[in-house]
Amino acid sequence: MALIIIVDDDPHVRDGLENLLASAGLASISFSGGDALLADGAWHDADCFLLDVRMNGMSGLQLQQRLLERGVSIPIIFLTAHSDGDTKARALANGALAFFAKPFDEDELLAAIDTAVARARARPD
C-alpha cells in the first residue's frame, strides 16, 4: 500500500486529507510542520509528500529545500490557500510534481498522487 505523508499546520485539513486518502485505499501519516516531519524517520518509506505552503515555523518551500539538501527524491505535491505565481513557479522549479490551490478538486489531487506513487515506485532505491 502506498504511503502518503501530509504536512499541514491545520488539523482540519490534515484530517480531511487523511479521510480522502483512506477512502482511496492509501495509507497516510500526518505532521503539523516540517520540523516534526524531519524529526521522525517514518517519512523514509513514503511514496509522496503533500505539503502546505504556508505553515507556522518552516514553510513548505523551506521544507522542500531541506529535503532536497538531504537527497530526498520522493515526489512532492503542494497544497495552498495562498496561491501566487511566484510561489508556484519556485515550487515547480525545485521539482514539485504539482501545485494545488485550496479548495482543490479531490479527483485531480488523487490523480496527481497516483502519478507521484508511480514515479516513486519506479525510482531506484
PDB file of C-alpha atoms in Angstrom:
ATOM      1  CA  MET A   1       0.000   0.000   0.000  1.00  0.00           C
ATOM      2  CA  ALA A   2       1.260   3.449  -0.901  1.00  0.00           C
ATOM      3  CA  LEU A   3       2.257   5.746   1.961  1.00  0.00           C
ATOM      4  CA  ILE A   4       1.476   9.438   1.652  1.00  0.00           C
ATOM      5  CA  ILE A   5       2.968  11.971   4.085  1.00  0.00           C
ATOM      6  CA  ILE A   6       0.813  15.008   4.882  1.00  0.00           C
ATOM      7  CA  VAL A   7       2.431  18.149   6.327  1.00  0.00           C
ATOM      8  CA  ASP A   8      -0.046  20.912   7.181  1.00  0.00           C
ATOM      9  CA  ASP A   9      -0.422  23.032  10.300  1.00  0.00           C
ATOM     10  CA  ASP A  10      -4.243  22.967  10.092  1.00  0.00           C
ATOM     11  CA  PRO A  11      -5.595  19.870  11.882  1.00  0.00           C
ATOM     12  CA  HIS A  12      -8.872  20.049   9.937  1.00  0.00           C
ATOM     13  CA  VAL A  13      -7.009  19.925   6.623  1.00  0.00           C
ATOM     14  CA  ARG A  14      -4.882  17.015   7.858  1.00  0.00           C
ATOM     15  CA  ASP A  15      -7.996  15.111   8.971  1.00  0.00           C
ATOM     16  CA  GLY A  16      -9.759  15.773   5.673  1.00  0.00           C
ATOM     17  CA  LEU A  17      -6.762  14.620   3.655  1.00  0.00           C
ATOM     18  CA  GLU A  18      -6.355  11.503   5.800  1.00  0.00           C
ATOM     19  CA  ASN A  19     -10.016  10.620   5.186  1.00  0.00           C
ATOM     20  CA  LEU A  20      -9.722  11.266   1.439  1.00  0.00           C
ATOM     21  CA  LEU A  21      -6.605   9.120   1.163  1.00  0.00           C
ATOM     22  CA  ALA A  22      -8.120   6.308   3.238  1.00  0.00           C
ATOM     23  CA  SER A  23     -11.206   6.282   1.001  1.00  0.00           C
ATOM     24  CA  ALA A  24      -8.856   5.839  -1.973  1.00  0.00           C
ATOM     25  CA  GLY A  25      -7.036   2.952  -0.293  1.00  0.00           C
ATOM     26  CA  LEU A  26      -3.916   4.948   0.544  1.00  0.00           C
ATOM     27  CA  ALA A  27      -2.111   4.950   3.880  1.00  0.00           C
ATOM     28  CA  SER A  28      -1.047   8.267   5.354  1.00  0.00           C
ATOM     29  CA  ILE A  29       0.905   9.767   8.213  1.00  0.00           C
ATOM     30  CA  SER A  30       0.417  13.428   9.029  1.00  0.00           C
ATOM     31  CA  PHE A  31       2.621  16.032  10.654  1.00  0.00           C
ATOM     32  CA  SER A  32       1.844  19.543  11.883  1.00  0.00           C
ATOM     33  CA  GLY A  33       5.039  21.027  10.454  1.00  0.00           C
ATOM     34  CA  GLY A  34       8.356  20.489   8.756  1.00  0.00           C
ATOM     35  CA  ASP A  35      10.380  20.148  11.950  1.00  0.00           C
ATOM     36  CA  ALA A  36       8.091  17.357  13.173  1.00  0.00           C
ATOM     37  CA  LEU A  37       8.471  15.556   9.853  1.00  0.00           C
ATOM     38  CA  LEU A  38      12.258  15.798   9.791  1.00  0.00           C
ATOM     39  CA  ALA A  39      12.490  14.557  13.385  1.00  0.00           C
ATOM     40  CA  ASP A  40      10.520  11.403  12.516  1.00  0.00           C
ATOM     41  CA  GLY A  41      12.059   8.656  10.396  1.00  0.00           C
ATOM     42  CA  ALA A  42       8.750   7.293   9.093  1.00  0.00           C
ATOM     43  CA  TRP A  43       8.908   9.519   6.017  1.00  0.00           C
ATOM     44  CA  HIS A  44      11.768   7.481   4.540  1.00  0.00           C
ATOM     45  CA  ASP A  45       9.211   4.887   3.373  1.00  0.00           C
ATOM     46  CA  ALA A  46       6.895   7.459   1.785  1.00  0.00           C
ATOM     47  CA  ASP A  47       5.763   7.440  -1.826  1.00  0.00           C
ATOM     48  CA  CYS A  48       4.608  11.077  -1.875  1.00  0.00           C
ATOM     49  CA  PHE A  49       4.598  14.235   0.238  1.00  0.00           C
ATOM     50  CA  LEU A  50       1.581  16.563   0.430  1.00  0.00           C
ATOM     51  CA  LEU A  51       2.952  19.862   1.739  1.00  0.00           C
ATOM     52  CA  ASP A  52       1.154  23.054   2.692  1.00  0.00           C
ATOM     53  CA  VAL A  53       2.994  26.158   1.512  1.00  0.00           C
ATOM     54  CA  ARG A  54       2.331  28.484   4.458  1.00  0.00           C
ATOM     55  CA  MET A  55       2.756  26.930   7.884  1.00  0.00           C
ATOM     56  CA  ASN A  56       3.821  28.137  11.300  1.00  0.00           C
ATOM     57  CA  GLY A  57       7.576  27.742  11.566  1.00  0.00           C
ATOM     58  CA  MET A  58       9.139  26.194   8.484  1.00  0.00           C
ATOM     59  CA  SER A  59       7.258  26.879   5.239  1.00  0.00           C
ATOM     60  CA  GLY A  60       6.534  24.157   2.735  1.00  0.00           C
ATOM     61  CA  LEU A  61       9.080  25.663   0.347  1.00  0.00           C
ATOM     62  CA  GLN A  62      11.724  25.637   3.080  1.00  0.00           C
ATOM     63  CA  LEU A  63      10.873  22.011   3.839  1.00  0.00           C
ATOM     64  CA  GLN A  64      11.179  21.161   0.153  1.00  0.00           C
ATOM     65  CA  GLN A  65      14.654  22.729   0.152  1.00  0.00           C
ATOM     66  CA  ARG A  66      15.697  20.788   3.273  1.00  0.00           C
ATOM     67  CA  LEU A  67      14.519  17.541   1.693  1.00  0.00           C
ATOM     68  CA  LEU A  68      16.442  18.334  -1.498  1.00  0.00           C
ATOM     69  CA  GLU A  69      19.575  19.062   0.551  1.00  0.00           C
ATOM     70  CA  ARG A  70      19.211  15.601   2.124  1.00  0.00           C
ATOM     71  CA  GLY A  71      18.975  13.978  -1.306  1.00  0.00           C
ATOM     72  CA  VAL A  72      15.328  13.004  -0.895  1.00  0.00           C
ATOM     73  CA  SER A  73      13.719  12.191  -4.249  1.00  0.00           C
ATOM     74  CA  ILE A  74      10.195  11.410  -3.031  1.00  0.00           C
ATOM     75  CA  PRO A  75       7.664  13.331  -5.178  1.00  0.00           C
ATOM     76  CA  ILE A  76       6.141  16.464  -3.618  1.00  0.00           C
ATOM     77  CA  ILE A  77       2.679  17.907  -4.210  1.00  0.00           C
ATOM     78  CA  PHE A  78       1.957  21.349  -2.779  1.00  0.00           C
ATOM     79  CA  LEU A  79      -1.411  22.471  -1.409  1.00  0.00           C
ATOM     80  CA  THR A  80      -2.061  26.098  -0.515  1.00  0.00           C
ATOM     81  CA  ALA A  81      -4.804  28.530   0.372  1.00  0.00           C
ATOM     82  CA  HIS A  82      -2.497  31.399  -0.651  1.00  0.00           C
ATOM     83  CA  SER A  83      -1.557  30.742  -4.258  1.00  0.00           C
ATOM     84  CA  ASP A  84       0.579  33.142  -6.223  1.00  0.00           C
ATOM     85  CA  GLY A  85       2.515  32.696  -9.429  1.00  0.00           C
ATOM     86  CA  ASP A  86       5.970  33.199  -7.921  1.00  0.00           C
ATOM     87  CA  THR A  87       5.459  30.601  -5.189  1.00  0.00           C
ATOM     88  CA  LYS A  88       4.070  28.079  -7.656  1.00  0.00           C
ATOM     89  CA  ALA A  89       6.930  28.703 -10.100  1.00  0.00           C
ATOM     90  CA  ARG A  90       9.523  28.286  -7.336  1.00  0.00           C
ATOM     91  CA  ALA A  91       7.965  25.051  -6.065  1.00  0.00           C
ATOM     92  CA  LEU A  92       7.777  23.548  -9.553  1.00  0.00           C
ATOM     93  CA  ALA A  93      11.301  24.737 -10.464  1.00  0.00           C
ATOM     94  CA  ASN A  94      12.588  22.895  -7.387  1.00  0.00           C
ATOM     95  CA  GLY A  95      10.987  19.674  -8.578  1.00  0.00           C
ATOM     96  CA  ALA A  96       7.453  19.640  -7.170  1.00  0.00           C
ATOM     97  CA  LEU A  97       5.179  17.357  -9.154  1.00  0.00           C
ATOM     98  CA  ALA A  98       2.045  19.500  -8.761  1.00  0.00           C
ATOM     99  CA  PHE A  99       0.677  22.594  -7.050  1.00  0.00           C
ATOM    100  CA  PHE A 100      -2.976  22.855  -5.974  1.00  0.00           C
ATOM    101  CA  ALA A 101      -4.888  25.832  -4.599  1.00  0.00           C
ATOM    102  CA  LYS A 102      -7.333  25.095  -1.774  1.00  0.00           C
ATOM    103  CA  PRO A 103     -10.095  24.206  -2.196  1.00  0.00           C
ATOM    104  CA  PHE A 104      -8.897  21.644  -4.719  1.00  0.00           C
ATOM    105  CA  ASP A 105     -10.657  19.058  -6.851  1.00  0.00           C
ATOM    106  CA  GLU A 106     -10.289  15.751  -4.984  1.00  0.00           C
ATOM    107  CA  ASP A 107     -10.182  13.669  -8.175  1.00  0.00           C
ATOM    108  CA  GLU A 108      -7.408  15.844  -9.620  1.00  0.00           C
ATOM    109  CA  LEU A 109      -5.422  15.563  -6.393  1.00  0.00           C
ATOM    110  CA  LEU A 110      -5.846  11.773  -6.311  1.00  0.00           C
ATOM    111  CA  ALA A 111      -4.720  11.563  -9.958  1.00  0.00           C
ATOM    112  CA  ALA A 112      -1.587  13.577  -9.106  1.00  0.00           C
ATOM    113  CA  ILE A 113      -0.946  11.299  -6.124  1.00  0.00           C
ATOM    114  CA  ASP A 114      -1.271   8.242  -8.391  1.00  0.00           C
ATOM    115  CA  THR A 115       1.343   9.776 -10.700  1.00  0.00           C
ATOM    116  CA  ALA A 116       3.607  10.528  -7.729  1.00  0.00           C
ATOM    117  CA  VAL A 117       3.322   6.978  -6.395  1.00  0.00           C
ATOM    118  CA  ALA A 118       4.124   5.530  -9.831  1.00  0.00           C
ATOM    119  CA  ARG A 119       7.222   7.749 -10.067  1.00  0.00           C
ATOM    120  CA  ALA A 120       8.317   6.890  -6.538  1.00  0.00           C
ATOM    121  CA  ARG A 121       7.974   3.172  -7.191  1.00  0.00           C
ATOM    122  CA  ALA A 122       9.891   3.453 -10.480  1.00  0.00           C
ATOM    123  CA  ARG A 123      12.919   5.171  -8.939  1.00  0.00           C
ATOM    124  CA  PRO A 124      15.923   3.073  -7.991  1.00  0.00           C
ATOM    125  CA  ASP A 125      16.407   2.642  -4.236  1.00  0.00           C
TER     126      ASP A 125
END
